[in-house]
Each structure stands twice: as C-alpha cells, then as structure tokens.
Tab-separated table of C-alpha atoms in Angstrom:
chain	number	residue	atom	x	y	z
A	311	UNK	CA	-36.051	-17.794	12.428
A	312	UNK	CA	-33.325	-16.137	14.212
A	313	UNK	CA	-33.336	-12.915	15.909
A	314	UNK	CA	-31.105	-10.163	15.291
A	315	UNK	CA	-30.334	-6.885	17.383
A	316	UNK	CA	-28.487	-4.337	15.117
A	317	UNK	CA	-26.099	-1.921	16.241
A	318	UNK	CA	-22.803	-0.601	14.732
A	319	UNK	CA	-20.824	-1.185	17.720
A	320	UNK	CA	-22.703	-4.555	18.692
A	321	UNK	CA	-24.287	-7.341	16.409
A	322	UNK	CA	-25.414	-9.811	18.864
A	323	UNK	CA	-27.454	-13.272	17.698
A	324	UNK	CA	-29.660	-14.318	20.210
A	325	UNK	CA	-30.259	-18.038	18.878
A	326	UNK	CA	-27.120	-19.654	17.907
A	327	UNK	CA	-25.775	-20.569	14.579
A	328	UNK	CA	-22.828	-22.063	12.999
A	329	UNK	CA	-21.037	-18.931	12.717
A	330	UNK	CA	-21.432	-17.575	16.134
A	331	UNK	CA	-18.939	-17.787	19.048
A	332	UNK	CA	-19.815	-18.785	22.595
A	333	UNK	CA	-21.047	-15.123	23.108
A	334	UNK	CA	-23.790	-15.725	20.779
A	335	UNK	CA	-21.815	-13.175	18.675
A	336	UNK	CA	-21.562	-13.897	14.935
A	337	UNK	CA	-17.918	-13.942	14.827
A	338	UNK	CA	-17.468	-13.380	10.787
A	339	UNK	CA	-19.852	-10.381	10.668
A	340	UNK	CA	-17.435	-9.055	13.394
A	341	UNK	CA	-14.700	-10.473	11.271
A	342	UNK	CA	-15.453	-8.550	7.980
A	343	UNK	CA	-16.262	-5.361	9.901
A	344	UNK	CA	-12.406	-5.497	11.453
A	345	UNK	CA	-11.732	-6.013	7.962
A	346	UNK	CA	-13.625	-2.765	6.740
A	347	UNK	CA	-12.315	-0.920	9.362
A	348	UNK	CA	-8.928	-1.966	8.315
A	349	UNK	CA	-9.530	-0.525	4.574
A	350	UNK	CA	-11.099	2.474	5.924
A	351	UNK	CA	-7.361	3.303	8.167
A	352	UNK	CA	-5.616	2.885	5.457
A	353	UNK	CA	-8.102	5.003	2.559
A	354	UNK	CA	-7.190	7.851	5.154
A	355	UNK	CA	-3.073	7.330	5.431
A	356	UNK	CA	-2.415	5.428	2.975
A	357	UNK	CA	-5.192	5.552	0.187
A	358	UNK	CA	-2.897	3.768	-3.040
A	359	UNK	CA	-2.587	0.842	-0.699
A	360	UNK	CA	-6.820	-0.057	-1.052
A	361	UNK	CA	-7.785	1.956	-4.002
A	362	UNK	CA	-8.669	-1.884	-4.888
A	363	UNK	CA	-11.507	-1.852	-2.582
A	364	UNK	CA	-12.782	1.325	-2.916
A	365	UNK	CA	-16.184	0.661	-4.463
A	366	UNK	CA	-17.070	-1.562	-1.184
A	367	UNK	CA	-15.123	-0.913	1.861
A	368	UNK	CA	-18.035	1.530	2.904
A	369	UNK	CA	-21.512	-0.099	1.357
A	370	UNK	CA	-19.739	-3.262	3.517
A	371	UNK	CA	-20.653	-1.477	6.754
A	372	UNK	CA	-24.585	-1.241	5.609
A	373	UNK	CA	-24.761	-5.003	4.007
A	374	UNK	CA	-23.719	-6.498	7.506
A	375	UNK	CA	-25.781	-4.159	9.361
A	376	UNK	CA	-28.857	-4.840	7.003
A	377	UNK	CA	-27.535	-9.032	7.368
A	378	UNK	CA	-28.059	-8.739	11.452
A	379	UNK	CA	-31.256	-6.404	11.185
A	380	UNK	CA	-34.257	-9.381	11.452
A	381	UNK	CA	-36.762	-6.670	13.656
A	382	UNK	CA	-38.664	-3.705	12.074
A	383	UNK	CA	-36.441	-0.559	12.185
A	384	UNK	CA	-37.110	1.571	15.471
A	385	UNK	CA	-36.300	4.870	14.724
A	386	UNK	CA	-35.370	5.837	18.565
A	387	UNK	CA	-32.655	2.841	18.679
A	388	UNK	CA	-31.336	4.241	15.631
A	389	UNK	CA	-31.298	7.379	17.833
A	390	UNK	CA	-29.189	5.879	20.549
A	391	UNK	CA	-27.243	3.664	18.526
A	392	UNK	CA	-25.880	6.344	15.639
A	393	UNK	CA	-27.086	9.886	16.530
A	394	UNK	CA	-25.926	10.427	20.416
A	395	UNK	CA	-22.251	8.716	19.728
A	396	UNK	CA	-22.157	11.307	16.828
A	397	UNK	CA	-22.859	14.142	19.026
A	398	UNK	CA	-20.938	12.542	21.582
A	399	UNK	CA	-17.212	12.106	19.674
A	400	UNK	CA	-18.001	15.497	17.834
A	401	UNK	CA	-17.374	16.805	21.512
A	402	UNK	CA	-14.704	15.146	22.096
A	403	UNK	CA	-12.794	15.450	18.493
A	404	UNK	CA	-13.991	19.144	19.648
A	405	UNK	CA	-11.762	19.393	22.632
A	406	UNK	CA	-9.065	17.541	21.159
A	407	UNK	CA	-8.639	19.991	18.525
A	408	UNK	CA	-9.483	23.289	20.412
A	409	UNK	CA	-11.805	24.002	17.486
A	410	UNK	CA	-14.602	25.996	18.221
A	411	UNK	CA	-14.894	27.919	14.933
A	412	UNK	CA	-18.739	28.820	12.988
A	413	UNK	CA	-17.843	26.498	10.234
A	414	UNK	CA	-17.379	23.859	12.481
A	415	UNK	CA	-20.648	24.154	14.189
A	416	UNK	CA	-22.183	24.232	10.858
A	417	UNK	CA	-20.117	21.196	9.728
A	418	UNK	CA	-21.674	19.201	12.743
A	419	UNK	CA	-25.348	19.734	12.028
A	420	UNK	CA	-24.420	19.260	8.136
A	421	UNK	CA	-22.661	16.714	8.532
A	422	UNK	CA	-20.800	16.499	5.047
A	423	UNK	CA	-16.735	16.608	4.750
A	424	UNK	CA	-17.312	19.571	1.972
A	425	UNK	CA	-20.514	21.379	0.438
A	426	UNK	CA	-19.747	21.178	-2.725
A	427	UNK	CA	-18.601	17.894	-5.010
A	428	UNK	CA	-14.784	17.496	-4.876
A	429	UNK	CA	-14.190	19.309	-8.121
A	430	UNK	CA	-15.669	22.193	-7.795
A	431	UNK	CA	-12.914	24.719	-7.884
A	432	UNK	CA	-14.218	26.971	-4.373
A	433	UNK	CA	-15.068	23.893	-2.156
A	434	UNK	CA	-16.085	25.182	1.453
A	435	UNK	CA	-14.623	22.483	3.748
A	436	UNK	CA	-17.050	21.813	6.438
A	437	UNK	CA	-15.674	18.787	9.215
A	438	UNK	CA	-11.800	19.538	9.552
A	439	UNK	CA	-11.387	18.825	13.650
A	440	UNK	CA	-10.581	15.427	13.092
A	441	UNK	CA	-14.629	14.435	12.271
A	442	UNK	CA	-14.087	14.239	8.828
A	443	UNK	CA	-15.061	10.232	9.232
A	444	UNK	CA	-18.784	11.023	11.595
A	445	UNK	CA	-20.542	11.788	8.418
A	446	UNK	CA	-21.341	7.824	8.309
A	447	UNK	CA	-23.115	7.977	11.449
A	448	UNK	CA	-25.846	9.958	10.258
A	449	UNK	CA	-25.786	8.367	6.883
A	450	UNK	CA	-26.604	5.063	8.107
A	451	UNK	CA	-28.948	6.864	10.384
A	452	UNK	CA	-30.862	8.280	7.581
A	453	UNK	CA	-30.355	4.804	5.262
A	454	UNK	CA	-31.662	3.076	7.649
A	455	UNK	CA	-34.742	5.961	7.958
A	456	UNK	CA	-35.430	4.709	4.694
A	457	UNK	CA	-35.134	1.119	4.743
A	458	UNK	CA	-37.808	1.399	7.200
A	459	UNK	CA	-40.150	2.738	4.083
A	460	UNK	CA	-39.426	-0.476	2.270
A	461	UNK	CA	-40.310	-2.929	5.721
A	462	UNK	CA	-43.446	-1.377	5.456
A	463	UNK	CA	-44.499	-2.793	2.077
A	464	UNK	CA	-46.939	-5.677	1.559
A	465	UNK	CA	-45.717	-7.283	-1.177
A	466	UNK	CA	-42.876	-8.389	-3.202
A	467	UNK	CA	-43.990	-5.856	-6.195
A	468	UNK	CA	-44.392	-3.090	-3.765
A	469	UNK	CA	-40.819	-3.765	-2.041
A	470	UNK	CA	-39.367	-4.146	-6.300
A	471	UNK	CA	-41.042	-0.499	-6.761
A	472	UNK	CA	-39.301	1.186	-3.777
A	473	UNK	CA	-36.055	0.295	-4.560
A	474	UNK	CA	-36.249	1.344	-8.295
A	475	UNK	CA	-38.134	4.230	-6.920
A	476	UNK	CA	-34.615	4.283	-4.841
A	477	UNK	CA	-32.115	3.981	-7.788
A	478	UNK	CA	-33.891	6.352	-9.922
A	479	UNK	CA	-33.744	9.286	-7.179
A	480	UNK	CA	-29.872	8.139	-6.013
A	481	UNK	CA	-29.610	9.100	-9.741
A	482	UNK	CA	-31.159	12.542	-10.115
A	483	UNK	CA	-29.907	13.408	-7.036
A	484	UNK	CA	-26.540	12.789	-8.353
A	485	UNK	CA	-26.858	15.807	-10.422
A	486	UNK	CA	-27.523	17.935	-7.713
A	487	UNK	CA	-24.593	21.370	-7.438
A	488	UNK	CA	-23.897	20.892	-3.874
A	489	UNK	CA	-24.241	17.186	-1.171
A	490	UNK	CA	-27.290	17.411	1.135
A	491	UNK	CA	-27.164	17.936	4.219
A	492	UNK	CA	-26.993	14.247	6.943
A	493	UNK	CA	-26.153	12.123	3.120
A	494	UNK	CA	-29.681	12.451	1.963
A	495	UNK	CA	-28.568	12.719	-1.504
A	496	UNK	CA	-26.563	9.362	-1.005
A	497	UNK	CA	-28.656	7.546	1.814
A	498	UNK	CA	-31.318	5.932	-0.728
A	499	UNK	CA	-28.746	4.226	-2.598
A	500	UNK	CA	-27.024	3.117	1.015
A	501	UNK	CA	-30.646	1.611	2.458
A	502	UNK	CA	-30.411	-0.457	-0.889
A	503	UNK	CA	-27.219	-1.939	0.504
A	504	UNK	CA	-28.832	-2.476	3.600
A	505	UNK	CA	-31.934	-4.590	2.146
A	506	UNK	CA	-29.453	-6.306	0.123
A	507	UNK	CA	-27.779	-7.469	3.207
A	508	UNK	CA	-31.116	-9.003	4.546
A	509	UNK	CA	-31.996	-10.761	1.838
A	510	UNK	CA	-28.134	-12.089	1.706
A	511	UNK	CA	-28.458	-13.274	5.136
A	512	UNK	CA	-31.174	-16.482	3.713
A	513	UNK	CA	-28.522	-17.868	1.425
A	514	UNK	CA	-25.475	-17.249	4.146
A	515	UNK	CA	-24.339	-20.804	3.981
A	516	UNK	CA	-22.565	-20.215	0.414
A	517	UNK	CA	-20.623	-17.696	2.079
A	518	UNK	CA	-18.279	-20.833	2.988
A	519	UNK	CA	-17.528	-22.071	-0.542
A	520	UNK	CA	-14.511	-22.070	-1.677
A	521	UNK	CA	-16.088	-22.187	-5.282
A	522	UNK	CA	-18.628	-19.991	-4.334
A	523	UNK	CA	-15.946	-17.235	-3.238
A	524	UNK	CA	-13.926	-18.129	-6.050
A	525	UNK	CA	-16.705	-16.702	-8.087
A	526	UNK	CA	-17.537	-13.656	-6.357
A	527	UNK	CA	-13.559	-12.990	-6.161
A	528	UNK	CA	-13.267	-13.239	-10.480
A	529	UNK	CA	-16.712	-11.523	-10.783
A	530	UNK	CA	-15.722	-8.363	-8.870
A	531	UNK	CA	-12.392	-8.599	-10.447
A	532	UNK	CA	-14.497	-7.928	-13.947
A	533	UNK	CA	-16.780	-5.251	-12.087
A	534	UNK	CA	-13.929	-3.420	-11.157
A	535	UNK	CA	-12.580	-2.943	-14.136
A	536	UNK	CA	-15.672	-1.023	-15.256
A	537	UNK	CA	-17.089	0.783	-12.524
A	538	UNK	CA	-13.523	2.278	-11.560
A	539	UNK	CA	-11.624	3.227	-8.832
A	540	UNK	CA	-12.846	7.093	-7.561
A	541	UNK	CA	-15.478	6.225	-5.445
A	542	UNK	CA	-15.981	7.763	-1.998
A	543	UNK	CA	-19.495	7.608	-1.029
A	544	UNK	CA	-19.118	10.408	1.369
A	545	UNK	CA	-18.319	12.855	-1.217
A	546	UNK	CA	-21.157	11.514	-3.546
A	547	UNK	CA	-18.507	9.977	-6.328
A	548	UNK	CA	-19.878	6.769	-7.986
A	549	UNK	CA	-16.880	5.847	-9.738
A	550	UNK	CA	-17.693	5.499	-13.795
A	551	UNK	CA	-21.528	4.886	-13.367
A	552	UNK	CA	-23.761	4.583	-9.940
A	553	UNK	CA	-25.491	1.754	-12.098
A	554	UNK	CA	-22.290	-0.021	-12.412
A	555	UNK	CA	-21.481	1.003	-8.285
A	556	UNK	CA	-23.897	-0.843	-6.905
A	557	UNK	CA	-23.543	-4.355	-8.418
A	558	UNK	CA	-19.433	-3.760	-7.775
A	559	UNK	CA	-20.209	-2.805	-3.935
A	560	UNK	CA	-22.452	-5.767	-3.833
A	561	UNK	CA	-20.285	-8.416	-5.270
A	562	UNK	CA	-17.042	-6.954	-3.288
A	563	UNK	CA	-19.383	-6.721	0.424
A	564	UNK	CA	-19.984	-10.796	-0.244
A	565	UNK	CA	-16.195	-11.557	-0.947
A	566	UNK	CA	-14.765	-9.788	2.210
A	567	UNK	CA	-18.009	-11.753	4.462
A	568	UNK	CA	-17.039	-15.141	2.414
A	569	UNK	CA	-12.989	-14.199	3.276
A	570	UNK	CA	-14.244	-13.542	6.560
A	571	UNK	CA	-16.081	-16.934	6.917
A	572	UNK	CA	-12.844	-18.616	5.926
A	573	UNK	CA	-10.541	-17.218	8.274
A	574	UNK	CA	-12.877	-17.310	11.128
A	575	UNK	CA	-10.953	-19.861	13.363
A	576	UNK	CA	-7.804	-18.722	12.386
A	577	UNK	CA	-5.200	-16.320	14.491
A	578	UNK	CA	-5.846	-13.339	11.876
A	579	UNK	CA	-9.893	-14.004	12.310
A	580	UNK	CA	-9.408	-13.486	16.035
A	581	UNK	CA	-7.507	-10.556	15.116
A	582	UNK	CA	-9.808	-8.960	13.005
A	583	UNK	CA	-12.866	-10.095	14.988
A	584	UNK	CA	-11.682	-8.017	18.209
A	585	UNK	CA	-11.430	-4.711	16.031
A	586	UNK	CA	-15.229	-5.516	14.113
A	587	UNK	CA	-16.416	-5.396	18.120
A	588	UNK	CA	-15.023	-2.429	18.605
A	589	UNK	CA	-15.328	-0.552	15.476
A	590	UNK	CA	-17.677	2.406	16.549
A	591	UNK	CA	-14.553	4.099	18.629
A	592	UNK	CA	-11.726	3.291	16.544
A	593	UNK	CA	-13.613	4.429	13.093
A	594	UNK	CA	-14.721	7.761	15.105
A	595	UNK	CA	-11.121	8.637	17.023
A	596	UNK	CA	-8.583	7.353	14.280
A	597	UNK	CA	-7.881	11.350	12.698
A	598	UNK	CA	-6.635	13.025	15.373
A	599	UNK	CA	-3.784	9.347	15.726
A	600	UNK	CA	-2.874	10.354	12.080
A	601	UNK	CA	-2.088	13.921	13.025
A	602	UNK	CA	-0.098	12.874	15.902
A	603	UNK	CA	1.787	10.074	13.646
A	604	UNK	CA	2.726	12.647	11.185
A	605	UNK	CA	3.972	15.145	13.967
A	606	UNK	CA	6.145	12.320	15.267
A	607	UNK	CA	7.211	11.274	11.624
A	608	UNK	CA	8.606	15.049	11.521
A	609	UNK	CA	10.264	15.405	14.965
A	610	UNK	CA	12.060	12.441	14.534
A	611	UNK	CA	12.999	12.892	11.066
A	612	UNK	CA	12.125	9.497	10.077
A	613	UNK	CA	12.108	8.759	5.960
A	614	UNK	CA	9.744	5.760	5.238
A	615	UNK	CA	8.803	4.381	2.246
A	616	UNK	CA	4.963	5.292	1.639
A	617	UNK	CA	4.104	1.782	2.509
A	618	UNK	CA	6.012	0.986	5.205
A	619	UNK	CA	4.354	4.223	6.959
A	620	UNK	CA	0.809	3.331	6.093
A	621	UNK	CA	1.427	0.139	7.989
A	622	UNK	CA	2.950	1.256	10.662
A	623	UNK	CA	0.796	4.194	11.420
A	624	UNK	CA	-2.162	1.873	10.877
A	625	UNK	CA	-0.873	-0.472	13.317
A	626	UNK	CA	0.100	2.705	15.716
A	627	UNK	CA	-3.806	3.924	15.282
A	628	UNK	CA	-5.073	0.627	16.325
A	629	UNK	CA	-2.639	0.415	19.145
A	630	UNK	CA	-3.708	3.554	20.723
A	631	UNK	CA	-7.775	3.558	19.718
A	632	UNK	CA	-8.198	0.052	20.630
A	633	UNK	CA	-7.866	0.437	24.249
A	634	UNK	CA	-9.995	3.904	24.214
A	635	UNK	CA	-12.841	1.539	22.456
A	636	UNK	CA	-12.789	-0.922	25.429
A	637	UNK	CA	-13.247	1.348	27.670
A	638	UNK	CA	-15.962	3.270	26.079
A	639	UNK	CA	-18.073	-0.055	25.206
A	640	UNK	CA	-18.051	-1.271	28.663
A	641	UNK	CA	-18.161	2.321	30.502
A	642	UNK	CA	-19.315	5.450	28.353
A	643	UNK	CA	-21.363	3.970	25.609
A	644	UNK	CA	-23.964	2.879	28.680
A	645	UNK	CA	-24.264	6.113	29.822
A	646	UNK	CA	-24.828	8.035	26.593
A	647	UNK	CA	-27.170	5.692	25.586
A	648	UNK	CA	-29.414	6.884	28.247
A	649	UNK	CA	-29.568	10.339	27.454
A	650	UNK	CA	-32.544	9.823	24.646
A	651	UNK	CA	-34.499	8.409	27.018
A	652	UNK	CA	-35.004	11.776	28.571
A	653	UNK	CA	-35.679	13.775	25.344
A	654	UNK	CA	-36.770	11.557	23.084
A	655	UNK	CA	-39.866	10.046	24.712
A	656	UNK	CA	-42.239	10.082	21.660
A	657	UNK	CA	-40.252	8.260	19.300
C-alpha cells in the first residue's frame, strides 16, 4: 500500500505509481488542483464564465486531499498545514489593505464571508480585506477534524452510521438563521467529500478511461440539471437540494481528476500541474490582484467585453501570485511551519 502525506500546498507519494512524476509527486492530483484553482479565479472575476462547475470546483479541493490522505489524521499537522498559513496571509491581506477595523478582527476568528445566509436582507459582512477566500482554510481544518471521527471506527457499519449521522446533521444545520463560526455548519458534509476521496483513490485506474470519463462527463451533465447552479459552499447554499449536492460534487470532482489524468503529459497538464503545486499562495493572495486589475481597468479607460476581462485578469492574477507562491514554498512556508512547535506541544 502506498503512503500518502497530505497537505494543501504539497501532496507528495512516497512509493511511486503510474501517475507520479520523477519527484514522486502525483502529477494529475496536482493537475486537477491547477484546474480548481483555475475555476475558483474566475467564480471571483468572472463568475458566468464557470457557473457550470459550481457544484464541484470547491468539494474538488477535499476529494484530492481525502485521495492523498493514507495516515490517520494528526490534528497538529492539520495545525501547521491550514491554521498558521491562515493566520499568516490574514496578516498580510491585513497590511495590504490598511484594515485594522473591529469587524475585521471578528471576521478573522469567525472566519465566514457574512453572518447571515446571502438573502437575508441586513447581512453583516465579516472578511472584506481581501480574505474573503481564507474561510476554506479552516473549513478543511475542521472537515478534516471530523473525518478523523470516522478513521476511528471499527467497522464498515460503524463508518456507514457516521456518515448518515453526517448527512442528517449537514441537513438540520442547514436550517440554522445565521453560518457557524470556522464552517461547522458546512464541515460535516465537506469530511464526506474527503472520505469519498479515499475510498476513490482504490479504483484510481478508471480515472484513465476514456469510456469511463465519458460516463461521469453525461452523468454530471444529468446531475446538473437538477441540483442547480447557486451553490457556494462558503455561504452554506446547496443549490436545489444538499441531497442532490453531494452526488453532483461527487460525480463533477471524478471528471476534472479523469480530465486531469488525460492531459497529464500534455503542454496544458504541465501548465496546470505548476499552479496545483502552488495553490496555497495563489488561492490566499488572488483578491487584492482583482482590486488592482479593476483600478488599472479604470485609469486606463479600457472597455472589454466581460469575457475577454475575466481572462485576462485571470491570466494577470496568475502572473503576479505565481512568483509570490515560489517564493513562499521554498522560503516562508518553512519558517511558519515552525511556529506550532513552540505552542502547540500537546497536540
């Protein structure tokens, strides 16, 4: 069996496979997380353009994380891994934005775009300095809390019970006036994604069919058409039924890895690759590049169709945040990750 070490930013296979590169990297996980981190740019300038993928883009980030977790969960990597780099570009999205104000401090330790679901008619807006996008950190942080509950069952009956136990709270907390604090109101459904992805890693060699992908392609076609378009898992919205969510999220997670299988040895799956390696930054840093694309947009005076500026300030985001995300995997992300040690000695 082989051995997985999980991280957002780094999903590194220690015995090699067929899908891994020289690095001992598995080049289409990397390849399908470029790809998510792709939709996700565009959801924020350019929403129309993906509104396609909406019921998956994000569940996609916890299938290949559960795909490359093989260990039991260990609370204080999680720690390291999700919690400091949140803390960490907080500050820095912080500094960028001169914002210092009481809702933003409250925002932080929240960590929810809003308090309220988005139609409630007084909303109080909570991350607006650019860190709108860090409430996934602690969401897989707590999803992945809880997917630690369901390692520690015996048996396949006890492991069944958990996750119904799971769907039936995602459920009745979906009734709930205002989103919980860190996603807890969302993170049961999210660890579901994240066993799924384990338990999609065994069969992983179908993820190279063209039949097979054909399939999943016409089946989430269908799926769409029921579950809808208005999801955004941040924001607790489940589309037309949560029941209907997670089959769509599941079905449109295994397209993008079998697309991502296909075009592995292929200019665009080098492409796409490079950004999955470095996804932590560029998800984390990408607002503040919108802002600045806009502000350029208006000093020049430049009139772009609404797809032609998507594109371009997608490809201008990348340009600028891909470089910053070098730098911090090979520099800063070694030295944050040593702060825990130093306060977190129990865990």
């Amino acid at each position: 069996m082989m051995q997985l070490v999980n991280s957002f930013d780094n999903l590194v296979l220690v015995n090699q496979s067929p899908f891994s590169n020289d690095e001992g990297r598995m080049a289409f996980i990397d390849i399908a997380k470029g790809i998510g981190i792709i939709i996700v740019l565009f959801s924020h300038v350019c929403g129309f353009m993906v509104k396609w993928a909406s019921p998956f883009f994000i569940p996609l980030f916890f299938v290949t994380s559960g795909f490359c977790t093989n260990h039991l969960v260990k609370i204080s990597q999680k720690v390291k891994k999700l919690i400091v780099p949140y803390f960490f570009f907080t500050l820095v999205l912080f500094l960028i934005y001169r914002s210092f104000r009481p809702v933003d401090f409250v925002g932080v330790f929240y960590s929810r775009w809003c308090l309220y679901p988005l139609d409630h008619n007084d909303n109080i807006f909570l991350l607006q300095s650019g860190n709108g996008p860090l409430w996934f950190l602690p969401a897989m942080f707590m999803s992945f809390y809880l997917y630690s509950f369901v390692q520690k069952c015996k048996s396949s009956i006890g492991v069944l019970l958990m996750l119904i136990s799971y769907v039936i709270i995602s459920y009745s907390l979906s009734f709930l006036p205002i989103l919980l604090p860190w996603s807890l109101d969302t993170a049961f459904l999210m660890a579901i994604f994240i066993y799924c992805g384990v338990k999609i890693r065994a069969s992983w060699l179908y993820l190279k069919n063209w039949c097979f992908l054909f399939g999943v392609c016409t089946t989430y076609i269908i799926l769409l058409n029921y579950c809808g378009y208005e999801v955004n898992l941040s924001v607790r919205q489940y589309g037309n039924s949560l029941f209907l969510l997670l089959p769509t999220a599941l079905v449109g997670s295994l397209l993008c890895l079998g697309f991502s299988c296909l075009i592995e040895k292929s200019v665009f799956g080098k492409f796409f690759s490079e950004l999955g390696r470095n996804s932590l930054p560029i998800f984390c840093l990408h607002m503040p590049f919108i802002s600045l694309w806009g502000y350029l947009m208006w000093v020049f005076q430049l009139n772009l169709s609404s797809i032609m500026n998507g594109i371009l300030c997608v490809l201008f985001i990348i340009a600028f945040t891909y470089p910053i995300a070098i730098l911090y995997n090979k520099f800063i992300s070694k030295f944050i990750n040593i702060l825990p040690t130093y306060f977190l000695p129990l865990l």
